mmCIF file of C-alpha atoms and ligand atoms in Angstrom:
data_model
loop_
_atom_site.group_PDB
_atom_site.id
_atom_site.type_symbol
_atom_site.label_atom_id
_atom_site.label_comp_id
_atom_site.label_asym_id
_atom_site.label_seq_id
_atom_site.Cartn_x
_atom_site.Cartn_y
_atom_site.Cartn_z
ATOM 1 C CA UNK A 268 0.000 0.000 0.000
ATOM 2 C CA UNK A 269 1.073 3.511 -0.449
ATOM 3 C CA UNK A 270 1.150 5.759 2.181
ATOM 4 C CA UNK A 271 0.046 8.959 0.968
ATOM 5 C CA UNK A 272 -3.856 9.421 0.401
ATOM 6 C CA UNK A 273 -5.781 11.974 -1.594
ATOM 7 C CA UNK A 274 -8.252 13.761 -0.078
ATOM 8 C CA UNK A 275 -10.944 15.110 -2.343
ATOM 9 C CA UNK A 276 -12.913 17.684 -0.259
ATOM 10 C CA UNK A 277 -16.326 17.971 -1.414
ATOM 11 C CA UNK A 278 -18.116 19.527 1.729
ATOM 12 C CA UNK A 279 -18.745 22.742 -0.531
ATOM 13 C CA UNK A 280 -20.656 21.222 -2.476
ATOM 14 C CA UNK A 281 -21.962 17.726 -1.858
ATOM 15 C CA UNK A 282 -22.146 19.034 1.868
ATOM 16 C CA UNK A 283 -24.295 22.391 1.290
ATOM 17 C CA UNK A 284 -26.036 21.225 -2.370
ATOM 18 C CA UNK A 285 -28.882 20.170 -0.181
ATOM 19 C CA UNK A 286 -29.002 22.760 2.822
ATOM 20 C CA UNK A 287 -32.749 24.187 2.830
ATOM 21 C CA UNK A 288 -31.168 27.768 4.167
ATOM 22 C CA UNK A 289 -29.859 30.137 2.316
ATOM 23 C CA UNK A 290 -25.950 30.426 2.709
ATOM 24 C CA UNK A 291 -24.480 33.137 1.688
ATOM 25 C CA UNK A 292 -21.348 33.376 -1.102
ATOM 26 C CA UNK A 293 -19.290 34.859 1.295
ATOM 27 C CA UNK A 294 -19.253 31.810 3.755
ATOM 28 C CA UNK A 295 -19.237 29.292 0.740
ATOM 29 C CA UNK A 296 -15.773 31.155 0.007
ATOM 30 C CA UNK A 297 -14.388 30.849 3.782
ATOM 31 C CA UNK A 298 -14.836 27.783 3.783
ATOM 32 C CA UNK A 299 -13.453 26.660 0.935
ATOM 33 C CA UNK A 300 -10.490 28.723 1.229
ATOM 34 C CA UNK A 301 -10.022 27.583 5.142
ATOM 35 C CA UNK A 302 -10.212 23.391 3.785
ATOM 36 C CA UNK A 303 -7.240 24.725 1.480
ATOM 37 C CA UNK A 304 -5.765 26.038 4.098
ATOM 38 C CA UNK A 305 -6.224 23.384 5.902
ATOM 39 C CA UNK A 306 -3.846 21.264 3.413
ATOM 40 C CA UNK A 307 -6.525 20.025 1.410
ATOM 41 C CA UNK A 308 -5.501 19.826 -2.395
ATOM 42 C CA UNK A 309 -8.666 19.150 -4.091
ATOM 43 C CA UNK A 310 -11.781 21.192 -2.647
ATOM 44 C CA UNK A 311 -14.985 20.963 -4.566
ATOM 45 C CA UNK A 312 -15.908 24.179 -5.128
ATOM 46 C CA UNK A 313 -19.981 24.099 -6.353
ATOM 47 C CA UNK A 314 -22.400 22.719 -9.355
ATOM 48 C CA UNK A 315 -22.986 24.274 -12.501
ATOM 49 C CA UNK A 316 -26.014 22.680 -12.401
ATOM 50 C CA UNK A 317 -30.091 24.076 -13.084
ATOM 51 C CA UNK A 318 -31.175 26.006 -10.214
ATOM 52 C CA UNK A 319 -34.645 25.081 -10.623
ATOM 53 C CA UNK A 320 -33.098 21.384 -9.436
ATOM 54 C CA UNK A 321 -30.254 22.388 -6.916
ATOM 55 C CA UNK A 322 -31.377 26.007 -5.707
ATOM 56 C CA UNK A 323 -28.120 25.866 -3.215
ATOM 57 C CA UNK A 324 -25.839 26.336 -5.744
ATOM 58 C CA UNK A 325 -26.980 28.726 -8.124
ATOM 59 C CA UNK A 326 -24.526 31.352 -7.163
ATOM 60 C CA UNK A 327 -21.556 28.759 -8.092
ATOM 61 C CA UNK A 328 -20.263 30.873 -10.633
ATOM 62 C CA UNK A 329 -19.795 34.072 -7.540
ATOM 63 C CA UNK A 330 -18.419 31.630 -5.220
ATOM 64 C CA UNK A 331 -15.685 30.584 -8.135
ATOM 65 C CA UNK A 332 -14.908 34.137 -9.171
ATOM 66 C CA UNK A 333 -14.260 34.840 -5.107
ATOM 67 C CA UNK A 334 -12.094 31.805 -4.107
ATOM 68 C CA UNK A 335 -8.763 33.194 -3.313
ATOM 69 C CA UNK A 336 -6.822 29.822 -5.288
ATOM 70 C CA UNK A 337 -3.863 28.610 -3.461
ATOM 71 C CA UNK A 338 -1.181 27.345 -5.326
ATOM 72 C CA UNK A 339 -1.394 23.550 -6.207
ATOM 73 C CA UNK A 340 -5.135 22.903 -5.060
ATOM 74 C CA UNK A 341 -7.730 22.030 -7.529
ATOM 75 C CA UNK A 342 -11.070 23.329 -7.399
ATOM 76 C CA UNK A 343 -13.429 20.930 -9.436
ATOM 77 C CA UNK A 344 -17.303 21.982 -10.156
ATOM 78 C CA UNK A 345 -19.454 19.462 -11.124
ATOM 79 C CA UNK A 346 -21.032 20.398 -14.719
ATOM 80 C CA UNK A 347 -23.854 17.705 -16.285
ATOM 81 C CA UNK A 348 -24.082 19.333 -19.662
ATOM 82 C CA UNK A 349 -22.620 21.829 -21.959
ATOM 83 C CA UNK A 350 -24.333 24.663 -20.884
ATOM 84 C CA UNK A 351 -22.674 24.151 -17.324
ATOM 85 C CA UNK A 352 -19.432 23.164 -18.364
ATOM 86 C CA UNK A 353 -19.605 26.909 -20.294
ATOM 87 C CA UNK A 354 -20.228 28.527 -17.242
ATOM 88 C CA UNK A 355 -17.764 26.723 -15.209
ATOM 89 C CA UNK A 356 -14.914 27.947 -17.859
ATOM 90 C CA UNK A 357 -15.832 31.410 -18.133
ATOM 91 C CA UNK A 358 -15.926 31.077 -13.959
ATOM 92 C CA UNK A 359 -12.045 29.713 -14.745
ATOM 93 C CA UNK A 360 -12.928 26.307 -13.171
ATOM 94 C CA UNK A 361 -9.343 24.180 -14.021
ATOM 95 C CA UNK A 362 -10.889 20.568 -13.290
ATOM 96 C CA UNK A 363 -15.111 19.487 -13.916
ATOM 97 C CA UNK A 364 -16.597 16.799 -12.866
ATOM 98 C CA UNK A 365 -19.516 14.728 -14.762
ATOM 99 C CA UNK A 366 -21.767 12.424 -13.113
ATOM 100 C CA UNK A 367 -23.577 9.649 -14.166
ATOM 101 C CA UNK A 368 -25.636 6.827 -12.131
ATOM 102 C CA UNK A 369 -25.376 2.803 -11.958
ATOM 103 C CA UNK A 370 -29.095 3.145 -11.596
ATOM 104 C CA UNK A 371 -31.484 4.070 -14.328
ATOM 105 C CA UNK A 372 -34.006 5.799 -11.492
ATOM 106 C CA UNK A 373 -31.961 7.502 -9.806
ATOM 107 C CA UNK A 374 -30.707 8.530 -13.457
ATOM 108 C CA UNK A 375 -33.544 9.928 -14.349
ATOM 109 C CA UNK A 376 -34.697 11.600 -10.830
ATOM 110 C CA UNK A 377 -30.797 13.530 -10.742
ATOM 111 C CA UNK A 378 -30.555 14.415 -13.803
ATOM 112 C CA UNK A 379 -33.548 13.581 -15.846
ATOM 113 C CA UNK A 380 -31.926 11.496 -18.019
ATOM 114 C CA UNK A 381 -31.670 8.082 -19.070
ATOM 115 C CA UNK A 382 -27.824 6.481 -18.188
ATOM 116 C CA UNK A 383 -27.191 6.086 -22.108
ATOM 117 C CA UNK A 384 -28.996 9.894 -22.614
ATOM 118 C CA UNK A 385 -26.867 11.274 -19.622
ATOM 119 C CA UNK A 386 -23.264 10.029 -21.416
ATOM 120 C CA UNK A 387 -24.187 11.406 -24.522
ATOM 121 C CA UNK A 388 -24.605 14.606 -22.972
ATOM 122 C CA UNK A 389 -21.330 14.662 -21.049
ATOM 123 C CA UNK A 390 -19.425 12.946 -24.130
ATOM 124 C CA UNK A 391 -19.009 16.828 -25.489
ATOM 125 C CA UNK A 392 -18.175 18.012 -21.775
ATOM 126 C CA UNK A 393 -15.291 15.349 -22.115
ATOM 127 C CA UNK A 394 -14.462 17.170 -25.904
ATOM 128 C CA UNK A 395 -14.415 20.301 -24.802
ATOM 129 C CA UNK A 396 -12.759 20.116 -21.539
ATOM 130 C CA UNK A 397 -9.903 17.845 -23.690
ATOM 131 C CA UNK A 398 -9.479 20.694 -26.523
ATOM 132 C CA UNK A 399 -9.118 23.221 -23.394
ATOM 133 C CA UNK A 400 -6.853 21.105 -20.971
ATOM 134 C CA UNK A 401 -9.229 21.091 -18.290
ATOM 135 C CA UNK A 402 -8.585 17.975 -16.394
ATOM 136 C CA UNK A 403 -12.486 15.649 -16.186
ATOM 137 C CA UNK A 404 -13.362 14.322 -12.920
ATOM 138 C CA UNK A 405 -16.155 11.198 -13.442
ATOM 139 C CA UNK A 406 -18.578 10.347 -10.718
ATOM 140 C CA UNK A 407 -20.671 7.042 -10.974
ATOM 141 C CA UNK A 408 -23.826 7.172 -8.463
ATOM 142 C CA UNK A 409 -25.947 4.188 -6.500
ATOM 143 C CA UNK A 410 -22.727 2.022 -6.782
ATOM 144 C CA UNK A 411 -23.600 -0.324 -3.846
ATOM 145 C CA UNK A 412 -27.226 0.128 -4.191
ATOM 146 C CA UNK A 413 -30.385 2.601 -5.258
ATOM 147 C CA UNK A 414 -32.900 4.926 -3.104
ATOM 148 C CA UNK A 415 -35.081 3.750 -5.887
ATOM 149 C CA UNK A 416 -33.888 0.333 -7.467
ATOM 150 C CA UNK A 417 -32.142 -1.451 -4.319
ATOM 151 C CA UNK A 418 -29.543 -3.562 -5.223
ATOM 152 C CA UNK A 419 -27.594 -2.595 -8.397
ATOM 153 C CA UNK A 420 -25.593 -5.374 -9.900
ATOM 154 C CA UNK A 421 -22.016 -4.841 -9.804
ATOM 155 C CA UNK A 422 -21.751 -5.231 -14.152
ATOM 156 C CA UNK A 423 -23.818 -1.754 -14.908
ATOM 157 C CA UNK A 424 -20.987 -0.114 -12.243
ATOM 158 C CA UNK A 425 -18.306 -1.451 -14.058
ATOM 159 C CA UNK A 426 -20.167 -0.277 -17.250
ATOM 160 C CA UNK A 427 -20.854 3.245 -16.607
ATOM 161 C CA UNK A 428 -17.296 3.978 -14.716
ATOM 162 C CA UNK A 429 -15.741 2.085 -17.583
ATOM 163 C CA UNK A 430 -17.371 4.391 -20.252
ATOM 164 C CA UNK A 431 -16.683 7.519 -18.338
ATOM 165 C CA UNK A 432 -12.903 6.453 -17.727
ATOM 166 C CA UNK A 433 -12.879 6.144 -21.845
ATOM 167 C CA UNK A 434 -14.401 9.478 -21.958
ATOM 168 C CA UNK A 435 -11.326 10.533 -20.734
ATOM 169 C CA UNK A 436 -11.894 11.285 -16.781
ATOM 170 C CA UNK A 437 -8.641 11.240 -14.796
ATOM 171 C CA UNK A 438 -10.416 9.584 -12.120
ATOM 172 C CA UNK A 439 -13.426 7.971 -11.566
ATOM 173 C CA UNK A 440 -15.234 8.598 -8.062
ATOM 174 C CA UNK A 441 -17.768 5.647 -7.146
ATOM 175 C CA UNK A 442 -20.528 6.741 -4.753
ATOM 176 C CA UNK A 443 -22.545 4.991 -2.105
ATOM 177 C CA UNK A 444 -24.954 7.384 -2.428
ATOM 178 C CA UNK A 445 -27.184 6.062 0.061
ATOM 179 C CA UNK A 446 -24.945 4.622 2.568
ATOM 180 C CA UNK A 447 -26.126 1.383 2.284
ATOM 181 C CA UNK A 448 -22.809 -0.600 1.399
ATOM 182 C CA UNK A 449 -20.849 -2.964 3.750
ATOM 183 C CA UNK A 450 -17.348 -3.129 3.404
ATOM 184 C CA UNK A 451 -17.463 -6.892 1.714
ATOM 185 C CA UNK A 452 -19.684 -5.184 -0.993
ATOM 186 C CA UNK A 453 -17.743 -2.125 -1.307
ATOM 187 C CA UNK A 454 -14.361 -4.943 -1.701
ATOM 188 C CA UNK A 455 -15.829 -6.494 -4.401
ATOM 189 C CA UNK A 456 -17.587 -3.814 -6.393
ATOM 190 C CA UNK A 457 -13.786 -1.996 -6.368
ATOM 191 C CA UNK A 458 -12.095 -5.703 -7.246
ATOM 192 C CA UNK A 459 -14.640 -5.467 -10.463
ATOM 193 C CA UNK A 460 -14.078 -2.196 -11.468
ATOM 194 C CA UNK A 461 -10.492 -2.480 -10.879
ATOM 195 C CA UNK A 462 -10.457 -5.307 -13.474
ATOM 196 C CA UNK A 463 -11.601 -2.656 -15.979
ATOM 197 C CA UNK A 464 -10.091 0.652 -15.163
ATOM 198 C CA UNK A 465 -6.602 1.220 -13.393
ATOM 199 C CA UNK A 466 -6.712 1.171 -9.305
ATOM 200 C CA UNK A 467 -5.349 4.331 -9.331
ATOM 201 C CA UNK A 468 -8.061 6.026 -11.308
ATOM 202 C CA UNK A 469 -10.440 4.909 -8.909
ATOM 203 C CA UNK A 470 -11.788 7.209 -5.770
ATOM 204 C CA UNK A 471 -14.330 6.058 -2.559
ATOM 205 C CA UNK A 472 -16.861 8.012 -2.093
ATOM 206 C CA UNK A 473 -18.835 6.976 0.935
ATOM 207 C CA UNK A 474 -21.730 8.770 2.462
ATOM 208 C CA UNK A 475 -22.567 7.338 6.161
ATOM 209 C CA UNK A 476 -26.536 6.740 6.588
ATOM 210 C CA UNK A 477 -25.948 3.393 8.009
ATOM 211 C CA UNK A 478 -22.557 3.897 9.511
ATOM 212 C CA UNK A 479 -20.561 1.855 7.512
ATOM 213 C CA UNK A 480 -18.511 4.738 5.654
ATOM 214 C CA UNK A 481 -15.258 4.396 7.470
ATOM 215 C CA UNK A 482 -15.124 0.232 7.134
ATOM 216 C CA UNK A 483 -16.254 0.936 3.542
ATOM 217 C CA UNK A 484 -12.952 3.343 3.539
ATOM 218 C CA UNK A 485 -10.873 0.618 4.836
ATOM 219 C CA UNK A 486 -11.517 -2.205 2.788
ATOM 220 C CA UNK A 487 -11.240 0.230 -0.428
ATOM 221 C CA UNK A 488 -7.649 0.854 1.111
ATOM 222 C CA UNK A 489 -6.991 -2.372 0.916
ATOM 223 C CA UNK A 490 -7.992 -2.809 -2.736
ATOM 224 C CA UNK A 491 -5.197 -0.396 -3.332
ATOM 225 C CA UNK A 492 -7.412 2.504 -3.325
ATOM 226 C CA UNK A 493 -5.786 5.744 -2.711
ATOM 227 C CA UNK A 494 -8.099 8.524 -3.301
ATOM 228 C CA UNK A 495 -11.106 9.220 -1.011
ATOM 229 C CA UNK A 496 -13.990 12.088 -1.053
ATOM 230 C CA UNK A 497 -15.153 13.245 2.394
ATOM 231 C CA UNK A 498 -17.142 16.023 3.194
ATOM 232 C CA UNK A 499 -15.503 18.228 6.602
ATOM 233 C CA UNK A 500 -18.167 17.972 9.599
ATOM 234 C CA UNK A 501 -19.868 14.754 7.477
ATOM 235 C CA UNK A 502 -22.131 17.598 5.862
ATOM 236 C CA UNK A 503 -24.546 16.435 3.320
ATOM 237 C CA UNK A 504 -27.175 14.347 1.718
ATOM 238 C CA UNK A 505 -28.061 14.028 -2.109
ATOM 239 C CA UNK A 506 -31.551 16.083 -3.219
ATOM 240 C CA UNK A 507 -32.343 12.997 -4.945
ATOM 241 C CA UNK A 508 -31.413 10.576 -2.364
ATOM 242 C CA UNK A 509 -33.784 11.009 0.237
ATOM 243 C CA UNK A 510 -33.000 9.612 3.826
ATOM 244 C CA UNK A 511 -29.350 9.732 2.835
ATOM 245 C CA UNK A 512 -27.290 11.300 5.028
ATOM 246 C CA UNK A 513 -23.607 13.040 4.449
ATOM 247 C CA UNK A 514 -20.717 11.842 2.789
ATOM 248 C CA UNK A 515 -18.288 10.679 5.473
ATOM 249 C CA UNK A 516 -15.926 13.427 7.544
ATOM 250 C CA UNK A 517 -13.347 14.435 6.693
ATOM 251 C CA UNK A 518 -12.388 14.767 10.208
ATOM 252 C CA UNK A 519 -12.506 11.223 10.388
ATOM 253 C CA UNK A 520 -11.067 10.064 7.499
ATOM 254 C CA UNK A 521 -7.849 12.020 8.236
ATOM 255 C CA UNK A 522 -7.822 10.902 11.658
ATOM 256 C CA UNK A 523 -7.827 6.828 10.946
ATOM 257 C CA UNK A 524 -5.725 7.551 8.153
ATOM 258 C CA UNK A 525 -2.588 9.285 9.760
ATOM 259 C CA UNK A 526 -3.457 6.439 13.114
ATOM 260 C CA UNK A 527 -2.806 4.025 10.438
ATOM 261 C CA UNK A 528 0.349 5.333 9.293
ATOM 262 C CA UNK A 529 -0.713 7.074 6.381
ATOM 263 C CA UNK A 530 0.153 10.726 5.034
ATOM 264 C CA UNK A 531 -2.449 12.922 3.716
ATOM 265 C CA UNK A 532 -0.851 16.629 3.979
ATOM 266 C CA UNK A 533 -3.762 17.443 5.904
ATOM 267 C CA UNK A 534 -3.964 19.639 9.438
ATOM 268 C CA UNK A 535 -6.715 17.630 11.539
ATOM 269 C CA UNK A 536 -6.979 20.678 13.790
ATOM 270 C CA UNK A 537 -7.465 22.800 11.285
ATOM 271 C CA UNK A 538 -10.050 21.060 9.673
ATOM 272 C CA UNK A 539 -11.957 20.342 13.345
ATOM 273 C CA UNK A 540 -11.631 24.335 13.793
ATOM 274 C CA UNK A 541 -13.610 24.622 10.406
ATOM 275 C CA UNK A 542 -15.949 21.927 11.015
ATOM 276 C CA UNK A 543 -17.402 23.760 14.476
ATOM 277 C CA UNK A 544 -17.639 26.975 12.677
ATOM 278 C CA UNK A 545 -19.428 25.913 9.280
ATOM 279 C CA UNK A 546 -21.741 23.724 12.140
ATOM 280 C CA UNK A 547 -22.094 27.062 14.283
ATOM 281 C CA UNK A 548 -23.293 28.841 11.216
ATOM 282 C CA UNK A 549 -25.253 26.148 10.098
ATOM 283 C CA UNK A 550 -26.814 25.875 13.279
ATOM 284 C CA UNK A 551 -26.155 22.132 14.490
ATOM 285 C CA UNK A 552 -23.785 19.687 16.078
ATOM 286 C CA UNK A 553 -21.108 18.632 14.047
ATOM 287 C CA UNK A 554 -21.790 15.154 12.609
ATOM 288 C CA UNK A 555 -17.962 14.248 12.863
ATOM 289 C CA UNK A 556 -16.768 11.907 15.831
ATOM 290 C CA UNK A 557 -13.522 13.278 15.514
ATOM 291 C CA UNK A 558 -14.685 16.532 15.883
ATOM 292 C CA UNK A 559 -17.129 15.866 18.654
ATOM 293 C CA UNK A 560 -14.528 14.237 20.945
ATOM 294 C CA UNK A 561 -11.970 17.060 20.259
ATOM 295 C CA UNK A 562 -14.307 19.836 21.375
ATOM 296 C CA UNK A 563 -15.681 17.463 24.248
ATOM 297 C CA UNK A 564 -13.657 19.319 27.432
ATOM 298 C CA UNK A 565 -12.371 16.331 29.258
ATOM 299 C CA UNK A 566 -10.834 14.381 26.215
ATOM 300 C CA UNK A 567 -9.754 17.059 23.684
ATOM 301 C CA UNK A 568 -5.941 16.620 24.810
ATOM 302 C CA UNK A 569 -6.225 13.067 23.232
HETATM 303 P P1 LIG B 762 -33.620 19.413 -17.579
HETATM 304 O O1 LIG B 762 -34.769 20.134 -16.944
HETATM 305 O O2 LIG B 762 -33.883 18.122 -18.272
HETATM 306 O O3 LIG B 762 -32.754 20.363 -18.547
HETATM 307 O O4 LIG B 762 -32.526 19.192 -16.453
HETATM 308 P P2 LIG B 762 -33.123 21.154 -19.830
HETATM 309 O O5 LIG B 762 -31.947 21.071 -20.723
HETATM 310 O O6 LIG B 762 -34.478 20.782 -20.347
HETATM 311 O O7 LIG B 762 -33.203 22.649 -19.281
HETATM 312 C C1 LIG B 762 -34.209 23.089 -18.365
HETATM 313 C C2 LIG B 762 -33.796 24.438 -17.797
HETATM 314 O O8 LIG B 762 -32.586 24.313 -17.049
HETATM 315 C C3 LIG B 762 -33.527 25.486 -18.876
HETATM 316 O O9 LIG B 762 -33.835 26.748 -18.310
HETATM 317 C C4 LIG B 762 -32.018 25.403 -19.026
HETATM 318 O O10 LIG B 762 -31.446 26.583 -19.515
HETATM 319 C C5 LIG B 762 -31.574 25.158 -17.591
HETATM 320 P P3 LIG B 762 -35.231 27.488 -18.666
HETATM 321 O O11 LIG B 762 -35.226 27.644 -20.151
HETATM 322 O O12 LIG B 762 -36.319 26.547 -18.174
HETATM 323 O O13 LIG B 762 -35.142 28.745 -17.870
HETATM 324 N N1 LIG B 762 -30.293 24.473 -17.511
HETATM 325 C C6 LIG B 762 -29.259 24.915 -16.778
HETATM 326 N N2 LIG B 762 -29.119 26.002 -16.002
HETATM 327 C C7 LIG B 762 -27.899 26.156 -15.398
HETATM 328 N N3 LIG B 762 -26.876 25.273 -15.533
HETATM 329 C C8 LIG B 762 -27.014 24.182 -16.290
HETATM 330 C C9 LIG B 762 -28.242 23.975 -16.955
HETATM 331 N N4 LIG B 762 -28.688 23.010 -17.787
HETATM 332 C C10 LIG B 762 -29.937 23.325 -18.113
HETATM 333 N N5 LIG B 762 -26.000 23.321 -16.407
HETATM 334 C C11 LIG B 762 -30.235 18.952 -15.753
HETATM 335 C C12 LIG B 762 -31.320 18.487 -16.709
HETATM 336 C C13 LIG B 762 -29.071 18.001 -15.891
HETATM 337 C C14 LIG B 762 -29.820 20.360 -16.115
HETATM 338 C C15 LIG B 762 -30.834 18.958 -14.315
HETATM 339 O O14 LIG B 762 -31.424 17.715 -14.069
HETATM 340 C C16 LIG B 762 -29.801 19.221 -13.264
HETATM 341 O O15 LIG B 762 -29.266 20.308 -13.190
HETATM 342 N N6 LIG B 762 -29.524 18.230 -12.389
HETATM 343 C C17 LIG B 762 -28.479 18.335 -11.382
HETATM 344 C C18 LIG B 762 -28.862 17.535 -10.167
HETATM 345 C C19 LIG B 762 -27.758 17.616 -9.149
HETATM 346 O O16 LIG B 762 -26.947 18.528 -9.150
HETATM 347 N N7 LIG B 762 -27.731 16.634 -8.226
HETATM 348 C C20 LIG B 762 -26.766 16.592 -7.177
HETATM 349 C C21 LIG B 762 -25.399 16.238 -7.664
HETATM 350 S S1 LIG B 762 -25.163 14.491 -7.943
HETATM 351 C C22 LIG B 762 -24.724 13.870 -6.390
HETATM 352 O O17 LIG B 762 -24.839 14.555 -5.411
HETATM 353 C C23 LIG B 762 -24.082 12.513 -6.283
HETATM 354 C C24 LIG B 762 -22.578 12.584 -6.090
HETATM 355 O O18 LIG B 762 -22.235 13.296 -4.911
HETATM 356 C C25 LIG B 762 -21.981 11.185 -5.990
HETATM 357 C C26 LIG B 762 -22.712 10.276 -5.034
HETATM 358 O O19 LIG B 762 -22.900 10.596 -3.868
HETATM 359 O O20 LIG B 762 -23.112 9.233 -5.524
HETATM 360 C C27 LIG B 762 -21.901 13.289 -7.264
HETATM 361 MG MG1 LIG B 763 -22.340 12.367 -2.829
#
């Protein structure tokens, strides 16, 4: 196994896309800029997506122009069509992401399109972000199961990440969207892709509805997986996953990963300072463990 892990940060936006309050551009910024200052490399900046579907992040294209960029950290957006990709270059976005589903219904509820309609549509994303050098991200939905469908066999994951990976994504991100997956199921959904598409290419991305998110984690690690997105505080929850909750914390991640003697470049009290103050503005408790026990009085020496 290696020992240093990527983090992809995607708190910005897989965290907030489904906050009913309004948050303001100016503390969509801070935090962004305090996960990069945190030692985060990738942050996940917003959604160049319809507003009518994702209200939260209609004012991506402010929160881009605002983000003070730090030197060497990538800011991805996710774009699902043309018309976003557009806006997330003239916002100067230098990496988009494109996301399909395993699932047909959740397909169609996330992005009102079939799974052969929805690559189609991103196949001139992956054109156009090629003939401008802006690195492709690939996300793959309901990988280890469906708020709609239930179990998803393992050979339409391998199909969709397979034709995104030809499309040219750098990596492919494969996400328990519902946090239903068990680390045996997450071990050999990776083992299948991984026949397909390089190990390396491959990211984890684990929300944590039932718990399971950091074992998940693990047994991807020991697939040779080296790239994990985690949201800071756990913040979260798909619009079209209902009853999911947030991706797993980055908090957490961060701290098993450097007690298991792996490097990630990233300042776990830095990232527990922003966690209490995105969950102070947010109004609620931190969903992180790591971040709960740290700010608990008698143990935060630990
Ligand atoms: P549609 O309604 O079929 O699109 O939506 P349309 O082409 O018919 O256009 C309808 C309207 O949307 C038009 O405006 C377009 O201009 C506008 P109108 O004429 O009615 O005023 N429009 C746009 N506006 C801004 N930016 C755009 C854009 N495209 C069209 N890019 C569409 C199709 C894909 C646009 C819509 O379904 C959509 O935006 N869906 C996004 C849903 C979403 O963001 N979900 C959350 C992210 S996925 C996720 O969280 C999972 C992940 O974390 C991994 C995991 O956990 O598994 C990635
Ligand atoms: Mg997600």
């Amino acid at each position: 196994m290696t020992n240093h892990i990527n983090i992809v940060e995607v708190g910005p936006r897989d965290g907030l896309q489904n906050e009913q309050q309004a948050i303001d551009v100016a503390t969509k910024v801070a935090l962004i800029e305090q996960l990069a200052d945190a030692g985060l490399k990738t942050v996940e900046a917003g959604a160049f997506v319809s507003p009518k579907w994702v209200p939260q992040m209609a004012a991506s294209n402010e929160v881009l122009a605002r983000v003070k960029r730090k030197e060497g950290v990538s800011y991805p957006v996710l774009t699902p069509n043309l018309k976003g990709y557009e806006g997330a270059r003239a916002g100067g976005a230098d990496t988009v992401a494109i996301f399909a589903a395993a699932s047909e219904s959740f397909s169609a509820k996330n992005i009102n399109a079939s799974i052969q309609e929805s690559l189609a549509r991103f196949q001139p994303v992956a054109e156009a972000a090629k003939a401008d050098g802006v690195r492709l991200r690939g996300y793959v939905s309901c990988v280890l199961g469906c708020p709609y469908e239930g179990i998803i066999p393992v050979k339409d994951v391998v199909r969709v990440a397979s034709a995104l990976y030809e499309m040219g994504c750098y990596e492919i991100s494969l996400g328990d969207t519902v946090g239903v997956g068990t680390p045996s199921q997450a071990r050999d959904m990776i083992r299948a892709v991984a026949g397909e598409i390089p190990v390396a290419a491959l990211a984890g991305h684990f929300h944590d509805t039932y718990g399971q998110a950091l074992a998940n984690i693990y047994a991807a690690l020991e697939e040779s997986v080296t790239t994990f997105d985690s949201s800071v505080s756990g913040l979260g929850g798909c619009p079209y996953a209902p009853g999911a909750s947030g991706n797993v914390a980055t908090e957490d991640v961060v701290y098993m990963l450097h007690g298991s003697g792996f490097k990630t470049g990233a300042d776990l009290d830095a990232l527990v300072r922003t966690s209490v103050w995105i969950s102070e503005k947010l109004g609620r408790r931190p969903a992180s463990k790591v971040t709960r026990a740290k700010t608990a009085a008698t143990i935060q020496k630990m």
